[in-house]
GROMACS .gro file of C-alpha atoms in nm:
model
  440
    1MET     CA    1  -8.886   0.486   5.360
    2LEU     CA    2  -8.616   0.215   5.407
    3GLN     CA    3  -8.322   0.337   5.600
    4ALA     CA    4  -8.103   0.088   5.405
    5ILE     CA    5  -8.079   0.312   5.097
    6PRO     CA    6  -7.735   0.456   5.191
    7THR     CA    7  -7.610   0.100   5.222
    8LEU     CA    8  -7.721   0.046   4.872
    9HIS     CA    9  -7.491   0.322   4.760
   10ARG     CA   10  -7.203   0.146   4.917
   11LEU     CA   11  -7.314  -0.169   4.744
   12VAL     CA   12  -7.314  -0.014   4.405
   13LEU     CA   13  -6.954   0.116   4.449
   14ILE     CA   14  -6.815  -0.218   4.572
   15VAL     CA   15  -6.975  -0.463   4.327
   16ALA     CA   16  -6.919  -0.237   4.022
   17MET     CA   17  -6.539  -0.284   4.056
   18ALA     CA   18  -6.395  -0.502   3.780
   19THR     CA   19  -6.176  -0.684   4.047
   20VAL     CA   20  -6.167  -0.673   4.418
   21GLU     CA   21  -5.830  -0.607   4.582
   22THR     CA   22  -5.696  -0.919   4.742
   23GLN     CA   23  -5.522  -0.719   5.012
   24ILE     CA   24  -5.847  -0.717   5.209
   25PHE     CA   25  -5.777  -1.072   5.308
   26ALA     CA   26  -5.458  -0.986   5.482
   27ALA     CA   27  -5.642  -0.892   5.789
   28ASN     CA   28  -5.865  -1.203   5.784
   29PRO     CA   29  -5.723  -1.475   5.994
   30ASN     CA   30  -5.967  -1.728   5.854
   31LEU     CA   31  -5.825  -1.718   5.510
   32SER     CA   32  -5.447  -1.669   5.546
   33THR     CA   33  -5.177  -1.572   5.797
   34ASP     CA   34  -4.935  -1.455   5.531
   35SER     CA   35  -4.969  -1.092   5.412
   36GLN     CA   36  -4.708  -1.116   5.147
   37LEU     CA   37  -4.848  -1.127   4.787
   38MET     CA   38  -4.721  -1.387   4.543
   39THR     CA   39  -4.693  -1.336   4.168
   40VAL     CA   40  -4.745  -1.591   3.907
   41THR     CA   41  -4.374  -1.554   3.804
   42GLN     CA   42  -4.274  -1.634   4.164
   43LEU     CA   43  -4.492  -1.934   4.178
   44VAL     CA   44  -4.353  -2.071   3.858
   45GLU     CA   45  -3.990  -2.024   3.967
   46LEU     CA   46  -4.066  -2.185   4.301
   47ALA     CA   47  -4.225  -2.482   4.125
   48LEU     CA   48  -3.948  -2.523   3.883
   49ASN     CA   49  -3.681  -2.514   4.171
   50ARG     CA   50  -3.857  -2.740   4.416
   51ASN     CA   51  -4.052  -2.988   4.213
   52LEU     CA   52  -3.926  -3.332   4.289
   53GLY     CA   53  -4.019  -3.470   3.946
   54ILE     CA   54  -3.785  -3.218   3.779
   55LYS     CA   55  -3.507  -3.314   4.029
   56ALA     CA   56  -3.547  -3.680   3.931
   57GLN     CA   57  -3.543  -3.601   3.562
   58GLN     CA   58  -3.227  -3.396   3.617
   59ALA     CA   59  -3.075  -3.699   3.768
   60SER     CA   60  -3.170  -3.904   3.466
   61THR     CA   61  -3.018  -3.645   3.238
   62GLU     CA   62  -2.693  -3.662   3.428
   63ALA     CA   63  -2.691  -4.045   3.411
   64ALA     CA   64  -2.758  -4.041   3.030
   65GLN     CA   65  -2.458  -3.810   2.981
   66TYR     CA   66  -2.232  -4.045   3.173
   67ARG     CA   67  -2.339  -4.329   2.940
   68ILE     CA   68  -2.205  -4.166   2.630
   69ALA     CA   69  -1.830  -4.229   2.689
   70PRO     CA   70  -1.865  -4.593   2.769
   71ALA     CA   71  -2.075  -4.644   2.452
   72GLY     CA   72  -1.784  -4.529   2.231
   73ALA     CA   73  -1.514  -4.715   2.423
   74LEU     CA   74  -1.343  -5.037   2.318
   75ASP     CA   75  -1.438  -5.353   2.489
   76ASP     CA   76  -1.203  -5.473   2.769
   77PRO     CA   77  -0.902  -5.667   2.662
   78THR     CA   78  -0.848  -6.033   2.772
   79LEU     CA   79  -0.543  -6.161   2.957
   80SER     CA   80  -0.496  -6.534   2.963
   81TYR     CA   81  -0.245  -6.751   3.143
   82TYR     CA   82  -0.189  -7.130   3.114
   83THR     CA   83   0.062  -7.371   3.268
   84ALA     CA   84   0.131  -7.741   3.254
   85PRO     CA   85   0.103  -7.863   3.617
   86GLY     CA   86   0.336  -8.160   3.519
   87THR     CA   87   0.619  -7.925   3.458
   88LEU     CA   88   0.603  -7.755   3.803
   89VAL     CA   89   0.871  -7.991   3.938
   90GLY     CA   90   1.193  -8.016   3.728
   91ASN     CA   91   1.389  -7.797   3.495
   92ARG     CA   92   1.135  -7.782   3.216
   93PHE     CA   93   0.856  -7.543   3.359
   94SER     CA   94   0.613  -7.457   3.079
   95GLU     CA   95   0.369  -7.167   3.071
   96GLN     CA   96   0.183  -6.956   2.825
   97LEU     CA   97   0.073  -6.589   2.858
   98GLU     CA   98  -0.176  -6.437   2.613
   99PHE     CA   99  -0.313  -6.088   2.565
  100SER     CA  100  -0.595  -6.008   2.320
  101GLN     CA  101  -0.795  -5.699   2.223
  102PRO     CA  102  -1.136  -5.706   2.038
  103LEU     CA  103  -1.169  -5.445   1.772
  104PRO     CA  104  -1.498  -5.368   1.607
  105TRP     CA  105  -1.545  -5.290   1.232
  106PRO     CA  106  -1.449  -4.927   1.158
  107GLY     CA  107  -1.720  -4.682   1.236
  108LYS     CA  108  -1.916  -4.901   1.489
  109LEU     CA  109  -1.776  -4.725   1.793
  110THR     CA  110  -1.864  -4.381   1.642
  111LEU     CA  111  -2.220  -4.500   1.575
  112ARG     CA  112  -2.268  -4.650   1.927
  113LYS     CA  113  -2.144  -4.320   2.076
  114GLN     CA  114  -2.375  -4.117   1.849
  115ALA     CA  115  -2.677  -4.333   1.943
  116ALA     CA  116  -2.588  -4.278   2.309
  117GLN     CA  117  -2.557  -3.907   2.258
  118GLU     CA  118  -2.901  -3.883   2.088
  119GLU     CA  119  -3.048  -4.092   2.377
  120ALA     CA  120  -2.908  -3.846   2.607
  121GLN     CA  121  -3.053  -3.562   2.420
  122THR     CA  122  -3.399  -3.732   2.437
  123VAL     CA  123  -3.353  -3.732   2.816
  124VAL     CA  124  -3.268  -3.358   2.808
  125GLU     CA  125  -3.577  -3.292   2.608
  126ASP     CA  126  -3.784  -3.493   2.853
  127GLU     CA  127  -3.669  -3.257   3.116
  128LYS     CA  128  -3.770  -2.961   2.914
  129ILE     CA  129  -4.105  -3.116   2.853
  130LEU     CA  130  -4.152  -3.178   3.225
  131ARG     CA  131  -4.046  -2.820   3.308
  132LEU     CA  132  -4.301  -2.698   3.048
  133GLN     CA  133  -4.568  -2.906   3.214
  134VAL     CA  134  -4.488  -2.792   3.565
  135ALA     CA  135  -4.482  -2.424   3.453
  136THR     CA  136  -4.820  -2.469   3.292
  137ALA     CA  137  -4.960  -2.631   3.600
  138ALA     CA  138  -4.820  -2.350   3.813
  139LYS     CA  139  -4.980  -2.084   3.603
  140THR     CA  140  -5.309  -2.262   3.592
  141LEU     CA  141  -5.319  -2.319   3.972
  142PHE     CA  142  -5.233  -1.946   4.028
  143ALA     CA  143  -5.520  -1.842   3.809
  144GLU     CA  144  -5.752  -2.057   4.020
  145TRP     CA  145  -5.593  -1.943   4.330
  146PHE     CA  146  -5.652  -1.585   4.220
  147TYR     CA  147  -6.020  -1.660   4.131
  148VAL     CA  148  -6.103  -1.827   4.461
  149TYR     CA  149  -5.971  -1.541   4.665
  150GLN     CA  150  -6.139  -1.283   4.446
  151ALA     CA  151  -6.460  -1.471   4.454
  152LEU     CA  152  -6.440  -1.510   4.840
  153ALA     CA  153  -6.371  -1.124   4.863
  154ILE     CA  154  -6.682  -1.060   4.659
  155ASN     CA  155  -6.886  -1.305   4.850
  156GLN     CA  156  -6.789  -1.176   5.202
  157GLU     CA  157  -6.856  -0.812   5.097
  158HIS     CA  158  -7.207  -0.913   4.973
  159GLN     CA  159  -7.272  -1.114   5.286
  160ALA     CA  160  -7.194  -0.815   5.508
  161LEU     CA  161  -7.410  -0.586   5.301
  162LEU     CA  162  -7.711  -0.826   5.277
  163GLU     CA  163  -7.685  -0.877   5.658
  164GLU     CA  164  -7.712  -0.496   5.709
  165LEU     CA  165  -8.001  -0.488   5.461
  166ARG     CA  166  -8.177  -0.769   5.655
  167ARG     CA  167  -8.135  -0.592   5.989
  168ASN     CA  168  -8.263  -0.265   5.845
  169ALA     CA  169  -8.559  -0.445   5.689
  170GLU     CA  170  -8.638  -0.604   6.029
  171VAL     CA  171  -8.630  -0.254   6.192
  172GLN     CA  172  -8.865  -0.123   5.925
  173HIS     CA  173  -9.087  -0.425   5.972
  174ALA     CA  174  -9.105  -0.372   6.352
  175ALA     CA  175  -9.196  -0.015   6.282
  176GLY     CA  176  -9.485  -0.138   6.060
  177ARG     CA  177  -9.351   0.040   5.753
  178VAL     CA  178  -9.273  -0.276   5.543
  179GLY     CA  179  -9.380  -0.640   5.551
  180GLN     CA  180  -9.183  -0.929   5.679
  181GLN     CA  181  -9.116  -1.051   5.332
  182ASP     CA  182  -8.839  -0.798   5.272
  183ALA     CA  183  -8.629  -0.932   5.566
  184LEU     CA  184  -8.702  -1.288   5.464
  185GLN     CA  185  -8.582  -1.224   5.099
  186ALA     CA  186  -8.257  -1.067   5.244
  187GLU     CA  187  -8.208  -1.372   5.476
  188ILE     CA  188  -8.245  -1.617   5.180
  189ALA     CA  189  -8.002  -1.435   4.969
  190HIS     CA  190  -7.748  -1.409   5.262
  191THR     CA  191  -7.791  -1.786   5.329
  192GLN     CA  192  -7.723  -1.856   4.959
  193LEU     CA  193  -7.405  -1.670   4.974
  194GLU     CA  194  -7.296  -1.865   5.275
  195VAL     CA  195  -7.339  -2.184   5.089
  196GLU     CA  196  -7.152  -2.049   4.794
  197ALA     CA  197  -6.876  -1.937   5.039
  198ALA     CA  198  -6.849  -2.292   5.176
  199THR     CA  199  -6.811  -2.429   4.826
  200LEU     CA  200  -6.540  -2.170   4.747
  201ASP     CA  201  -6.358  -2.232   5.073
  202HIS     CA  202  -6.348  -2.605   4.985
  203ARG     CA  203  -6.210  -2.514   4.654
  204ARG     CA  204  -5.953  -2.296   4.820
  205HIS     CA  205  -5.820  -2.581   5.028
  206GLU     CA  206  -5.812  -2.806   4.717
  207VAL     CA  207  -5.611  -2.555   4.512
  208GLN     CA  208  -5.381  -2.496   4.812
  209ALA     CA  209  -5.308  -2.861   4.851
  210ARG     CA  210  -5.226  -2.893   4.473
  211ILE     CA  211  -4.989  -2.595   4.478
  212ASN     CA  212  -4.819  -2.738   4.782
  213THR     CA  213  -4.777  -3.071   4.607
  214LEU     CA  214  -4.625  -2.884   4.316
  215LEU     CA  215  -4.376  -2.705   4.554
  216ASN     CA  216  -4.302  -3.029   4.760
  217HIS     CA  217  -4.475  -2.877   5.073
  218PRO     CA  218  -4.724  -3.034   5.315
  219PRO     CA  219  -5.070  -3.005   5.178
  220GLN     CA  220  -5.190  -2.768   5.454
  221ALA     CA  221  -4.879  -2.541   5.433
  222GLN     CA  222  -4.971  -2.166   5.413
  223ILE     CA  223  -4.937  -2.006   5.072
  224PRO     CA  224  -4.904  -1.623   5.018
  225LEU     CA  225  -5.200  -1.444   4.878
  226PRO     CA  226  -5.207  -1.406   4.510
  227ALA     CA  227  -5.115  -1.079   4.341
  228ASP     CA  228  -5.309  -0.955   4.049
  229LEU     CA  229  -5.309  -1.147   3.727
  230PRO     CA  230  -5.084  -1.025   3.430
  231GLU     CA  231  -5.248  -0.787   3.192
  232PRO     CA  232  -5.374  -0.930   2.857
  233ILE     CA  233  -5.104  -0.930   2.586
  234GLU     CA  234  -5.113  -0.899   2.209
  235LEU     CA  235  -5.071  -1.247   2.053
  236PRO     CA  236  -4.856  -1.337   1.754
  237SER     CA  237  -5.048  -1.445   1.453
  238LEU     CA  238  -5.144  -1.819   1.419
  239THR     CA  239  -4.880  -1.864   1.159
  240GLU     CA  240  -4.606  -1.716   1.379
  241LEU     CA  241  -4.721  -1.941   1.665
  242GLN     CA  242  -4.712  -2.252   1.451
  243ALA     CA  243  -4.364  -2.163   1.323
  244ILE     CA  244  -4.236  -2.112   1.691
  245SER     CA  245  -4.386  -2.433   1.797
  246LEU     CA  246  -4.225  -2.639   1.514
  247ARG     CA  247  -3.894  -2.476   1.586
  248GLU     CA  248  -3.893  -2.460   1.979
  249HIS     CA  249  -4.116  -2.727   2.120
  250PRO     CA  250  -3.921  -2.975   2.322
  251THR     CA  251  -4.165  -3.269   2.223
  252LEU     CA  252  -4.061  -3.227   1.861
  253ALA     CA  253  -3.691  -3.188   1.957
  254ARG     CA  254  -3.717  -3.520   2.141
  255ILE     CA  255  -3.857  -3.698   1.853
  256ARG     CA  256  -3.588  -3.557   1.619
  257ALA     CA  257  -3.325  -3.692   1.868
  258GLN     CA  258  -3.504  -4.023   1.847
  259ILE     CA  259  -3.490  -4.010   1.471
  260ALA     CA  260  -3.115  -3.933   1.489
  261LYS     CA  261  -3.074  -4.230   1.723
  262ALA     CA  262  -3.274  -4.464   1.484
  263ILE     CA  263  -3.055  -4.359   1.197
  264ALA     CA  264  -2.746  -4.447   1.392
  265GLN     CA  265  -2.884  -4.777   1.500
  266GLU     CA  266  -2.992  -4.850   1.136
  267LYS     CA  267  -2.624  -4.782   1.025
  268LEU     CA  268  -2.508  -5.006   1.299
  269ALA     CA  269  -2.739  -5.284   1.182
  270LYS     CA  270  -2.586  -5.257   0.830
  271LYS     CA  271  -2.234  -5.262   0.968
  272ASP     CA  272  -2.325  -5.590   1.156
  273PHE     CA  273  -2.293  -5.768   0.828
  274TYR     CA  274  -1.918  -5.693   0.850
  275PRO     CA  275  -1.675  -5.891   1.079
  276ASP     CA  276  -1.521  -5.768   1.397
  277PHE     CA  277  -1.153  -5.824   1.473
  278ARG     CA  278  -0.947  -5.960   1.753
  279VAL     CA  279  -0.564  -5.893   1.783
  280THR     CA  280  -0.376  -6.128   1.999
  281THR     CA  281  -0.011  -6.147   2.124
  282GLY     CA  282   0.137  -6.400   2.365
  283TYR     CA  283   0.438  -6.584   2.504
  284ASN     CA  284   0.435  -6.963   2.504
  285SER     CA  285   0.725  -7.149   2.671
  286PHE     CA  286   0.581  -7.484   2.565
  287TRP     CA  287   0.788  -7.451   2.247
  288ASP     CA  288   1.151  -7.566   2.276
  289ASN     CA  289   1.266  -7.323   2.009
  290PHE     CA  290   1.291  -6.982   2.170
  291SER     CA  291   1.220  -6.793   1.846
  292GLN     CA  292   0.873  -6.972   1.845
  293ARG     CA  293   0.767  -6.864   2.185
  294LEU     CA  294   0.664  -6.498   2.095
  295ALA     CA  295   0.346  -6.504   1.885
  296LEU     CA  296   0.109  -6.258   1.725
  297GLY     CA  297  -0.230  -6.344   1.612
  298PHE     CA  298  -0.537  -6.207   1.421
  299SER     CA  299  -0.893  -6.327   1.412
  300ILE     CA  300  -1.232  -6.225   1.288
  301ASN     CA  301  -1.578  -6.346   1.342
  302LEU     CA  302  -1.775  -6.487   1.042
  303PRO     CA  303  -2.096  -6.274   1.019
  304LEU     CA  304  -2.306  -6.555   0.878
  305ASN     CA  305  -2.675  -6.462   0.853
  306TYR     CA  306  -2.805  -6.767   1.039
  307GLY     CA  307  -3.178  -6.771   1.055
  308ASP     CA  308  -3.184  -6.422   0.886
  309LYS     CA  309  -3.098  -6.272   1.224
  310ARG     CA  310  -2.890  -5.987   1.082
  311SER     CA  311  -3.149  -5.916   0.811
  312ALA     CA  312  -3.419  -5.914   1.065
  313ALA     CA  313  -3.235  -5.674   1.285
  314LEU     CA  314  -3.188  -5.440   0.985
  315ASP     CA  315  -3.557  -5.461   0.899
  316ALA     CA  316  -3.642  -5.382   1.267
  317ALA     CA  317  -3.408  -5.074   1.249
  318HIS     CA  318  -3.585  -4.960   0.924
  319ALA     CA  319  -3.925  -4.996   1.084
  320ASP     CA  320  -3.808  -4.807   1.415
  321LEU     CA  321  -3.701  -4.517   1.185
  322ARG     CA  322  -4.027  -4.509   0.993
  323ARG     CA  323  -4.208  -4.512   1.338
  324GLU     CA  324  -4.023  -4.211   1.460
  325HIS     CA  325  -4.085  -4.017   1.137
  326TRP     CA  326  -4.457  -4.087   1.164
  327GLN     CA  327  -4.458  -3.986   1.525
  328LEU     CA  328  -4.290  -3.655   1.432
  329THR     CA  329  -4.554  -3.588   1.169
  330ASP     CA  330  -4.838  -3.683   1.412
  331GLN     CA  331  -4.707  -3.474   1.691
  332GLU     CA  332  -4.656  -3.176   1.455
  333THR     CA  333  -5.017  -3.208   1.352
  334GLN     CA  334  -5.142  -3.232   1.707
  335LEU     CA  335  -4.942  -2.928   1.817
  336LEU     CA  336  -5.057  -2.716   1.534
  337SER     CA  337  -5.422  -2.819   1.602
  338LYS     CA  338  -5.380  -2.743   1.979
  339LEU     CA  339  -5.235  -2.399   1.900
  340ALA     CA  340  -5.534  -2.311   1.679
  341ILE     CA  341  -5.775  -2.420   1.943
  342SER     CA  342  -5.594  -2.245   2.221
  343ARG     CA  343  -5.553  -1.918   2.032
  344SER     CA  344  -5.915  -1.919   1.938
  345ALA     CA  345  -6.005  -1.974   2.302
  346VAL     CA  346  -5.785  -1.687   2.411
  347GLU     CA  347  -5.952  -1.453   2.157
  348GLU     CA  348  -6.299  -1.571   2.275
  349ILE     CA  349  -6.211  -1.489   2.633
  350GLU     CA  350  -6.080  -1.160   2.534
  351ILE     CA  351  -6.419  -1.079   2.378
  352VAL     CA  352  -6.589  -1.205   2.699
  353ILE     CA  353  -6.373  -0.988   2.915
  354GLY     CA  354  -6.449  -0.686   2.698
  355ALA     CA  355  -6.816  -0.760   2.724
  356TYR     CA  356  -6.806  -0.783   3.109
  357THR     CA  357  -6.602  -0.463   3.135
  358HIS     CA  358  -6.773  -0.239   2.888
  359ARG     CA  359  -7.130  -0.367   2.903
  360LEU     CA  360  -7.227  -0.608   3.159
  361ILE     CA  361  -7.073  -0.441   3.457
  362PRO     CA  362  -7.221  -0.099   3.381
  363LEU     CA  363  -7.560  -0.255   3.297
  364ALA     CA  364  -7.566  -0.454   3.623
  365GLN     CA  365  -7.489  -0.115   3.809
  366ASN     CA  366  -7.753   0.064   3.615
  367SER     CA  367  -7.997  -0.213   3.694
  368LEU     CA  368  -7.925  -0.186   4.070
  369ASN     CA  369  -7.948   0.199   4.056
  370ALA     CA  370  -8.284   0.167   3.885
  371ALA     CA  371  -8.416  -0.084   4.147
  372GLN     CA  372  -8.297   0.150   4.417
  373ALA     CA  373  -8.460   0.455   4.254
  374ASP     CA  374  -8.787   0.273   4.197
  375TYR     CA  375  -8.803   0.151   4.558
  376ARG     CA  376  -8.747   0.501   4.678
  377ALA     CA  377  -9.031   0.628   4.459
  378GLY     CA  378  -9.269   0.356   4.591
  379ALA     CA  379  -9.282   0.202   4.252
  380GLY     CA  380  -9.046  -0.100   4.321
  381LEU     CA  381  -9.017  -0.403   4.532
  382PHE     CA  382  -8.745  -0.496   4.780
  383ILE     CA  383  -8.696  -0.827   4.602
  384THR     CA  384  -8.609  -0.629   4.289
  385ILE     CA  385  -8.319  -0.480   4.475
  386ILE     CA  386  -8.205  -0.816   4.603
  387ASN     CA  387  -8.223  -0.965   4.254
  388ALA     CA  388  -8.028  -0.654   4.114
  389GLU     CA  389  -7.767  -0.708   4.390
  390ARG     CA  390  -7.742  -1.074   4.306
  391GLN     CA  391  -7.701  -1.006   3.935
  392GLN     CA  392  -7.430  -0.746   4.022
  393LEU     CA  393  -7.245  -1.022   4.221
  394ARG     CA  394  -7.275  -1.267   3.946
  395THR     CA  395  -7.151  -1.023   3.691
  396THR     CA  396  -6.850  -0.911   3.898
  397GLU     CA  397  -6.762  -1.273   3.977
  398GLY     CA  398  -6.802  -1.356   3.607
  399LEU     CA  399  -6.543  -1.106   3.509
  400VAL     CA  400  -6.301  -1.240   3.770
  401ARG     CA  401  -6.374  -1.599   3.640
  402ALA     CA  402  -6.300  -1.476   3.286
  403ARG     CA  403  -5.975  -1.315   3.373
  404ALA     CA  404  -5.863  -1.641   3.548
  405ASP     CA  405  -5.967  -1.837   3.242
  406TYR     CA  406  -5.776  -1.605   3.017
  407SER     CA  407  -5.456  -1.666   3.217
  408ARG     CA  408  -5.525  -2.045   3.225
  409GLN     CA  409  -5.582  -2.058   2.844
  410LEU     CA  410  -5.275  -1.841   2.789
  411ALA     CA  411  -5.072  -2.094   2.981
  412GLU     CA  412  -5.218  -2.375   2.755
  413LEU     CA  413  -5.121  -2.172   2.455
  414GLU     CA  414  -4.769  -2.134   2.582
  415GLN     CA  415  -4.743  -2.507   2.653
  416GLY     CA  416  -4.829  -2.557   2.281
  417MET     CA  417  -4.572  -2.312   2.176
  418GLY     CA  418  -4.307  -2.474   2.377
  419ILE     CA  419  -4.182  -2.137   2.525
  420PRO     CA  420  -4.330  -1.865   2.731
  421LEU     CA  421  -4.486  -1.576   2.537
  422ASN     CA  422  -4.274  -1.330   2.736
  423ARG     CA  423  -3.955  -1.487   2.611
  424PRO     CA  424  -3.777  -1.298   2.328
  425ILE     CA  425  -3.882  -1.465   2.002
  426ALA     CA  426  -3.648  -1.490   1.711
  427PRO     CA  427  -3.787  -1.381   1.371
  428SER     CA  428  -3.981  -1.683   1.234
  429THR     CA  429  -3.912  -1.827   0.894
  430PRO     CA  430  -4.176  -1.997   0.674
  431TYR     CA  431  -4.219  -2.356   0.785
  432SER     CA  432  -4.347  -2.664   0.611
  433GLN     CA  433  -4.485  -2.988   0.744
  434PRO     CA  434  -4.367  -3.316   0.600
  435THR     CA  435  -4.702  -3.461   0.497
  436LYS     CA  436  -4.947  -3.172   0.443
  437GLU     CA  437  -4.979  -2.806   0.397
  438ILE     CA  438  -5.113  -2.617   0.706
  439ILE     CA  439  -5.339  -2.323   0.621
  440PRO     CA  440  -5.387  -2.089   0.916
   0.00000   0.00000   0.00000
C-alpha cells in the first residue's frame, strides 16, 4: 500500500483550516523581508497621513479659508493729486488733493463674505470626501493583500505535499506496486499549482505597488505582512444606515454648502439692482476763496438694467440654486441606492462565509478522508485523492476569498455611509427625502 498515506493525514489537517496563519511567510525571503504584521487600521492611518492628494487638498482648504476675509472687506480707497504746471513758478501755486472711498449697498459685503465662507466649506468637505476615498482604497487593498498572502500560503503548502505524494508514488511505481499514472497525476496537479502561484505572485506585486502609491512610497518598497482581517460585525438596519448617510456623508454636506453659497449669490444678484456709493473729500487750492478749498462729495452709480444684464444675472443665480437642489436630491437617491446594494452584498457574503465554514470545509475534508479510506481498502483510485485534495484547496481558498470580499464590501458600505462603522453613531432620527419616500 502507498507509503504516502501519513502525508495525507497532514494534508487533511492543513487544508481544513479556515485560514492559514500569515506568519509562515516571515521565514520566506522570497515573499517579504519584514516580519512585522500590519493591521488594516494601521494601513488606513498611514495612507491618510502620507497621501499626497490629501496634503494638496489640505493646502486648498487653507487657501479657501484665507479668501474669506478679503471677500468681506471694503475696496481700496483712492487718493488723487492734481496740480497746474503753469503755477509752479510764481506766488500762485495751485494743487488739488482728493480722497475717495467706495461703499457697497448695505448687506453686500456680508453676502460676499458668506459666499466665500460657504465656498471654503465646500473645500473642507472635498477634503473629507478624499479622505473617505483614500480610507476605502486602503481597506480594499488590505483585503486583497491579505487574500494574496493567504492564497500563496495555501498554494505553497499544497505544492510541498503534492511533491511528497509524487515522490512516494514514484517509489511505489519503481517497486512495481502501482502504475506510473499516479506519479503523473501528482506531477500535473503540482504544475498547475505552480502556474497559479505565478499568477498570485504577479497579483502580489500589483497590490504592493498600489499600496505604495497610496503611501507615497516607491512601487517596489517592502510592505509588512498583513495581520488577520477584522471579525464580522453586526450591521445597523438599512433605515439606520440611510439616516446616517443623509446626516453624515460629506458629499451631501458639500452640496448643502453649495446651496448656501448659491442663496447668498442670489441675494447679491438682487442687491445689484441697488446703487453703490462713493464718499469723497478733498482740498483744492485752485479756488481763491479759502473757505471753498475744502470739499466733501457723495456719488452713486446708476444701476440701469442695460441689455437686461442685471435681470440675466439674477435669472442665472436662480438657475444655479435650482441646479444645486436637484443635485442634492440626485445624490441622496444615489447614496441610498448604494447603501441598499452594499448592505445586501455584505449579507450575501456573510451567508457564503457561513456555508464555507459550516458545510463546504467539513464536506471537503470528509471527501478527502473518504478518498483516503477507499484507496487504503483498494477500492479507490489515486486520482480520486488528487481531486479531493484539489477540492480541499479550492474550498479553503474560497473561504479566504470570501473573507477578503467581506472586508472590501464593508469598506464600500462605510463609504456610502460617510463614516466608519466603528465610529460612535448618534441615535438616528427619522429622515425624509425632498422628492420621494424611501421604503427600506
